[in-house]
Each structure stands twice: as C-alpha cells, then as structure tokens.
Amino acid sequence: MIEVGGNSSANAIYEAFIPEGVSKPGPDSSHEIRSKFIRSKYELQEFLKPSLRIASGKPSASLQSSFSRKIIDSFRSTNSSQKKDVGMVEFIGLLKVKVVKGINLAIRDMMSSDPYVVLRLGQQTVQTTIVKSNLNPVWNEELMLSVPQEYGPVKLEVFDHDTFSADDIMGEAEIDIQPLLTSALAFGDPEMFGNMQIGKWLKSDDNALLEDSTINIIDGKVKQKISLKLQNVESGELELELEWMPLDQ
C-alpha cells in the first residue's frame, strides 16, 4: 500500500477494470454487498488487469514481493519482442537520471572542490561534467542507464577532480529503484492517466533519503524527485530527478 502511494493509488490498480453494471458500494450499502465487492476486488481480483492477478493461497513470499514480481513478469512478457540484448544481459527499460545540484559539498582542495558525480548500475558507469571550485554545483545534466532484468540499486559517488593525483571521494549513496519500477509497471502506459502520485520511497535509517520521495505521473511520464544526504563524508547533499522509460517508448 505504501509503495504504490496509499489507498487512492492502490485503488487505481485494484479497481482499474470495473465492468459495466458493477458499482462500488457506498456508505449505506449492506454488509452483503460490501463483502461481495471486497472479495471480487481483492480475493478474486476481478477488477485488476488480468496479467497482474495473483492466485490466492500461493505459498510464496509476501504479497508485496509477489505483486511486484508479477508486475515485472507481466511487463517482460508483453514487451518480449522489444527487449534489447547487450552481450548476455537483457534489459527491460531505461532510467534517465537528472543530476540537478549539490549542496554544501565537502572541501577537498585548499578552500573548495572540483566535484563531479558518478553513477553505476551493474557494469554501466556514467558521470557528469566537472564543476570547478564550487561546493554548491548546479549540473542539470541527464544521464542514461539501461535497466537489466536482475537489477540492484544505483550506486552514486561524488568525487573531487585532481589533476596530478587520484580523485578524492566526496561521499556516496545508493538509490533503490524498485519503488519507481514497481509503481511504473503497475500502471502501464502513463499517458492514459492524468497527473497523480503513484508511489513512494520512504525515508528510513537504512537509506540516504533526506525526506520521503514520491513517484508521480507528470505529463504522461513517470518521474521521481530525490534528495540525498551523502554518506561517509562530513557534509553534502544531492538533488536528483529520475524518469522511467520503458522500451516501447
């Protein structure tokens, strides 16, 4: 429920295909009518997209992980003709990462630093340009990463560029992209929906988030704004914007 953005967003999934002649019970509906609707919605999953339905009583992991996997499996099967192979790796889409800016980054030279950002996903590495002598750099650069079937977090590092020695680390963080992908794949084509929140990555002691990060459909695109506190460094924050791009786009 939390991962897809709360009750209203969950209903947009579980009530996506209510047939004609079936109406949602109101406050004055009888217990029998409410019970029938609830069982149809959750147990029988009659209003869910057929390819996302999960058989009741399945002896597997949690509903969340089962639901997430079902969504991703559905996405793979419906887009199998569009998958791209690079070597032996099969990709399910593209992740656009806009590195917006850094805030109060650490000093690694005499009075300042020459920062740049490196992103890694699997065997892929991309990086921003170097900003000279700036602890509050503004990049506004878009970097692209291909997302494989078996993906992990995006690893982020900030470095200070040095001409005559090895570049100094200025902090690091990990970006969990599962909430973004799960939400995006659950809703399918975002152009069919108006602007709305569809998911959320929650701040916790186990991640580098400065605040909860919401996932939204904005002008037909699935986007997520992220504010990170850099780890293993004395100071520094980073602002990013993610956008999920399925292969059919």
CSV table of C-alpha atoms in Angstrom, one decimal:
chain,number,residue,atom,x,y,z
A,1,MET,CA,0.0,0.0,0.0
A,2,ILE,CA,2.7,2.4,1.0
A,3,GLU,CA,4.9,1.6,-2.0
A,4,VAL,CA,2.2,2.4,-4.6
A,5,GLY,CA,1.3,5.7,-2.9
A,6,GLY,CA,-1.6,4.9,-0.5
A,7,ASN,CA,-5.2,3.9,-0.7
A,8,SER,CA,-6.2,6.1,-3.7
A,9,SER,CA,-3.3,4.9,-5.8
A,10,ALA,CA,-3.8,1.3,-4.8
A,11,ASN,CA,-7.5,1.6,-5.9
A,12,ALA,CA,-6.3,2.9,-9.2
A,13,ILE,CA,-4.7,-0.5,-9.7
A,14,TYR,CA,-7.2,-2.9,-8.0
A,15,GLU,CA,-10.2,-1.1,-9.5
A,16,ALA,CA,-8.8,-0.4,-12.9
A,17,PHE,CA,-11.2,-2.6,-14.8
A,18,ILE,CA,-14.6,-2.5,-13.0
A,19,PRO,CA,-17.1,-3.9,-15.6
A,20,GLU,CA,-20.3,-2.1,-16.6
A,21,GLY,CA,-23.1,-2.8,-14.3
A,22,VAL,CA,-20.9,-3.1,-11.2
A,23,SER,CA,-20.7,-0.1,-8.9
A,24,LYS,CA,-18.6,0.5,-5.8
A,25,PRO,CA,-20.5,0.2,-2.6
A,26,GLY,CA,-21.4,3.4,-0.8
A,27,PRO,CA,-21.7,4.3,2.9
A,28,ASP,CA,-25.3,3.0,3.0
A,29,SER,CA,-24.6,-0.3,1.2
A,30,SER,CA,-25.4,-3.5,3.1
A,31,HIS,CA,-22.8,-5.8,4.6
A,32,GLU,CA,-23.6,-8.4,1.9
A,33,ILE,CA,-23.0,-6.0,-0.9
A,34,ARG,CA,-19.8,-4.7,0.6
A,35,SER,CA,-18.5,-8.2,1.3
A,36,LYS,CA,-19.2,-9.3,-2.3
A,37,PHE,CA,-17.4,-6.3,-3.7
A,38,ILE,CA,-14.4,-6.7,-1.4
A,39,ARG,CA,-14.0,-10.4,-2.3
A,40,SER,CA,-14.3,-9.6,-6.0
A,41,LYS,CA,-11.7,-6.8,-5.7
A,42,TYR,CA,-9.0,-8.5,-3.5
A,43,GLU,CA,-9.6,-12.3,-3.4
A,44,LEU,CA,-10.8,-12.9,-6.9
A,45,GLN,CA,-9.1,-9.8,-8.4
A,46,GLU,CA,-11.8,-9.4,-10.9
A,47,PHE,CA,-11.1,-5.7,-11.4
A,48,LEU,CA,-7.3,-6.0,-11.7
A,49,LYS,CA,-5.5,-6.2,-15.0
A,50,PRO,CA,-5.6,-9.9,-15.8
A,51,SER,CA,-1.9,-10.3,-16.3
A,52,LEU,CA,-1.3,-8.9,-12.8
A,53,ARG,CA,-3.6,-11.2,-10.9
A,54,ILE,CA,-2.0,-13.3,-8.1
A,55,ALA,CA,-3.5,-16.7,-7.3
A,56,SER,CA,-5.0,-16.8,-3.7
A,57,GLY,CA,-3.1,-19.0,-1.3
A,58,LYS,CA,0.1,-19.1,-3.2
A,59,PRO,CA,2.8,-20.5,-0.9
A,60,SER,CA,5.4,-17.8,-1.7
A,61,ALA,CA,6.9,-14.7,-0.1
A,62,SER,CA,5.0,-11.6,0.9
A,63,LEU,CA,2.1,-10.2,-1.1
A,64,GLN,CA,4.2,-7.1,-1.8
A,65,SER,CA,7.1,-9.0,-3.4
A,66,SER,CA,4.7,-11.4,-5.2
A,67,PHE,CA,2.8,-8.4,-6.6
A,68,SER,CA,6.0,-6.6,-7.6
A,69,ARG,CA,7.3,-9.7,-9.3
A,70,LYS,CA,4.0,-10.3,-11.0
A,71,ILE,CA,4.0,-6.8,-12.4
A,72,ILE,CA,7.6,-7.1,-13.7
A,73,ASP,CA,7.0,-10.5,-15.2
A,74,SER,CA,3.9,-9.2,-16.9
A,75,PHE,CA,5.9,-6.2,-18.3
A,76,ARG,CA,8.6,-8.6,-19.6
A,77,SER,CA,6.1,-10.9,-21.3
A,78,THR,CA,4.1,-8.1,-23.0
A,79,ASN,CA,7.2,-6.4,-24.2
A,80,SER,CA,9.3,-9.5,-25.1
A,81,SER,CA,9.5,-8.5,-28.8
A,82,GLN,CA,11.1,-5.2,-27.8
A,83,LYS,CA,13.8,-6.4,-25.4
A,84,LYS,CA,17.3,-5.5,-26.2
A,85,ASP,CA,20.3,-7.8,-25.8
A,86,VAL,CA,23.8,-6.5,-25.0
A,87,GLY,CA,26.0,-9.5,-24.6
A,88,MET,CA,24.1,-11.9,-22.4
A,89,VAL,CA,22.2,-9.1,-20.5
A,90,GLU,CA,18.6,-8.5,-21.2
A,91,PHE,CA,17.2,-5.0,-20.5
A,92,ILE,CA,13.6,-4.1,-19.5
A,93,GLY,CA,13.9,-0.3,-19.9
A,94,LEU,CA,15.9,2.9,-19.5
A,95,LEU,CA,16.4,5.0,-16.4
A,96,LYS,CA,17.0,8.7,-17.0
A,97,VAL,CA,18.8,10.3,-14.1
A,98,LYS,CA,18.9,14.1,-14.0
A,99,VAL,CA,21.7,15.2,-11.6
A,100,VAL,CA,20.3,18.6,-10.5
A,101,LYS,CA,22.7,20.1,-8.0
A,102,GLY,CA,24.9,19.5,-4.9
A,103,ILE,CA,24.5,21.4,-1.7
A,104,ASN,CA,27.3,22.1,0.9
A,105,LEU,CA,29.6,19.6,-0.5
A,106,ALA,CA,32.9,18.7,1.3
A,107,ILE,CA,36.1,20.6,0.8
A,108,ARG,CA,38.9,18.5,-0.7
A,109,ASP,CA,41.3,21.2,-2.0
A,110,MET,CA,42.6,24.2,-0.1
A,111,MET,CA,39.3,26.1,0.0
A,112,SER,CA,36.9,24.3,-2.3
A,113,SER,CA,36.5,21.3,-4.5
A,114,ASP,CA,36.0,20.4,-8.2
A,115,PRO,CA,33.1,18.0,-7.9
A,116,TYR,CA,31.6,15.5,-10.4
A,117,VAL,CA,29.0,12.7,-9.9
A,118,VAL,CA,29.4,9.0,-10.9
A,119,LEU,CA,26.5,6.6,-11.3
A,120,ARG,CA,26.9,2.9,-11.5
A,121,LEU,CA,24.3,0.2,-12.3
A,122,GLY,CA,25.6,-3.3,-13.0
A,123,GLN,CA,28.5,-3.0,-15.4
A,124,GLN,CA,27.5,0.5,-16.5
A,125,THR,CA,29.2,3.7,-15.4
A,126,VAL,CA,28.1,7.3,-16.3
A,127,GLN,CA,29.3,10.6,-14.9
A,128,THR,CA,28.6,14.3,-15.0
A,129,THR,CA,31.0,17.0,-16.1
A,130,ILE,CA,33.4,18.6,-13.6
A,131,VAL,CA,32.4,21.8,-11.9
A,132,LYS,CA,35.4,23.9,-11.0
A,133,SER,CA,35.8,25.4,-7.4
A,134,ASN,CA,32.2,25.0,-6.3
A,135,LEU,CA,30.7,23.4,-3.2
A,136,ASN,CA,27.2,24.1,-4.4
A,137,PRO,CA,27.4,23.0,-8.0
A,138,VAL,CA,24.5,23.1,-10.4
A,139,TRP,CA,24.7,20.4,-13.1
A,140,ASN,CA,21.2,19.9,-14.5
A,141,GLU,CA,22.7,17.0,-16.6
A,142,GLU,CA,20.7,14.0,-17.8
A,143,LEU,CA,22.4,10.6,-17.6
A,144,MET,CA,21.0,7.4,-19.1
A,145,LEU,CA,21.3,3.8,-17.7
A,146,SER,CA,19.9,0.6,-19.1
A,147,VAL,CA,18.0,-1.4,-16.5
A,148,PRO,CA,18.5,-5.2,-16.7
A,149,GLN,CA,16.0,-7.8,-15.6
A,150,GLU,CA,18.0,-8.5,-12.5
A,151,TYR,CA,18.8,-5.1,-11.2
A,152,GLY,CA,20.1,-3.7,-7.9
A,153,PRO,CA,20.4,-0.2,-6.5
A,154,VAL,CA,22.1,2.6,-8.5
A,155,LYS,CA,25.4,3.4,-6.7
A,156,LEU,CA,26.2,7.1,-6.6
A,157,GLU,CA,29.6,8.6,-5.8
A,158,VAL,CA,30.8,12.2,-5.7
A,159,PHE,CA,34.5,12.9,-6.5
A,160,ASP,CA,36.8,15.9,-6.4
A,161,HIS,CA,38.8,16.1,-9.6
A,162,ASP,CA,42.6,16.3,-9.1
A,163,THR,CA,45.0,16.9,-12.0
A,164,PHE,CA,48.1,15.4,-10.5
A,165,SER,CA,46.8,12.8,-8.1
A,166,ALA,CA,43.9,10.4,-7.7
A,167,ASP,CA,40.5,11.9,-7.4
A,168,ASP,CA,39.2,12.3,-3.8
A,169,ILE,CA,35.9,10.8,-2.7
A,170,MET,CA,33.3,13.4,-1.5
A,171,GLY,CA,30.6,11.0,-0.4
A,172,GLU,CA,28.4,8.2,-1.7
A,173,ALA,CA,24.8,6.9,-1.6
A,174,GLU,CA,22.6,4.2,-3.0
A,175,ILE,CA,19.3,4.7,-4.9
A,176,ASP,CA,16.7,2.0,-4.6
A,177,ILE,CA,14.9,2.0,-7.9
A,178,GLN,CA,12.4,-0.8,-7.1
A,179,PRO,CA,9.7,1.5,-5.9
A,180,LEU,CA,9.9,3.5,-9.1
A,181,LEU,CA,9.8,0.4,-11.4
A,182,THR,CA,7.1,-1.3,-9.4
A,183,SER,CA,4.9,1.7,-9.5
A,184,ALA,CA,5.5,2.4,-13.2
A,185,LEU,CA,4.9,-1.1,-14.3
A,186,ALA,CA,1.8,-1.4,-12.2
A,187,PHE,CA,0.2,1.5,-14.1
A,188,GLY,CA,1.4,0.6,-17.5
A,189,ASP,CA,1.1,3.4,-20.1
A,190,PRO,CA,1.4,6.6,-18.1
A,191,GLU,CA,-0.1,8.6,-20.9
A,192,MET,CA,-3.5,7.1,-20.1
A,193,PHE,CA,-3.5,8.8,-16.7
A,194,GLY,CA,-3.6,12.4,-15.5
A,195,ASN,CA,-1.0,13.9,-13.2
A,196,MET,CA,-1.1,11.8,-10.0
A,197,GLN,CA,1.0,10.2,-7.3
A,198,ILE,CA,1.5,6.5,-7.9
A,199,GLY,CA,4.2,5.5,-5.4
A,200,LYS,CA,6.7,6.5,-2.7
A,201,TRP,CA,10.2,5.6,-1.5
A,202,LEU,CA,10.2,6.1,2.3
A,203,LYS,CA,12.9,7.7,4.3
A,204,SER,CA,14.5,5.3,6.8
A,205,ASP,CA,17.6,4.7,8.8
A,206,ASP,CA,18.7,2.2,6.1
A,207,ASN,CA,18.8,4.7,3.2
A,208,ALA,CA,20.3,8.1,2.4
A,209,LEU,CA,17.0,9.9,1.8
A,210,LEU,CA,16.5,13.4,3.4
A,211,GLU,CA,12.8,13.0,3.1
A,212,ASP,CA,10.2,10.7,1.6
A,213,SER,CA,10.5,10.6,-2.2
A,214,THR,CA,7.2,10.5,-4.1
A,215,ILE,CA,6.7,8.9,-7.5
A,216,ASN,CA,4.3,10.7,-9.9
A,217,ILE,CA,2.9,10.6,-13.3
A,218,ILE,CA,3.6,14.1,-14.7
A,219,ASP,CA,2.5,15.0,-18.3
A,220,GLY,CA,2.4,11.3,-19.3
A,221,LYS,CA,5.8,10.4,-17.8
A,222,VAL,CA,6.7,8.6,-14.6
A,223,LYS,CA,9.1,10.7,-12.5
A,224,GLN,CA,10.6,10.8,-9.0
A,225,LYS,CA,12.4,13.6,-7.2
A,226,ILE,CA,15.1,12.5,-4.7
A,227,SER,CA,17.1,14.4,-2.1
A,228,LEU,CA,20.0,12.5,-0.7
A,229,LYS,CA,22.4,13.1,2.2
A,230,LEU,CA,25.8,11.8,1.1
A,231,GLN,CA,27.2,9.0,3.3
A,232,ASN,CA,30.7,8.5,4.7
A,233,VAL,CA,31.6,12.2,4.4
A,234,GLU,CA,31.4,15.2,6.7
A,235,SER,CA,28.8,17.1,4.7
A,236,GLY,CA,26.9,17.2,1.4
A,237,GLU,CA,23.5,16.7,-0.2
A,238,LEU,CA,22.5,15.9,-3.7
A,239,GLU,CA,19.2,16.5,-5.6
A,240,LEU,CA,18.2,14.2,-8.4
A,241,GLU,CA,15.2,13.5,-10.7
A,242,LEU,CA,14.5,10.1,-12.1
A,243,GLU,CA,12.4,9.1,-15.0
A,244,TRP,CA,11.4,5.6,-16.1
A,245,MET,CA,11.4,4.9,-19.8
A,246,PRO,CA,10.0,1.5,-20.9
A,247,LEU,CA,11.3,0.0,-24.1
A,248,ASP,CA,8.1,0.8,-26.0
A,249,GLN,CA,8.9,4.5,-25.6
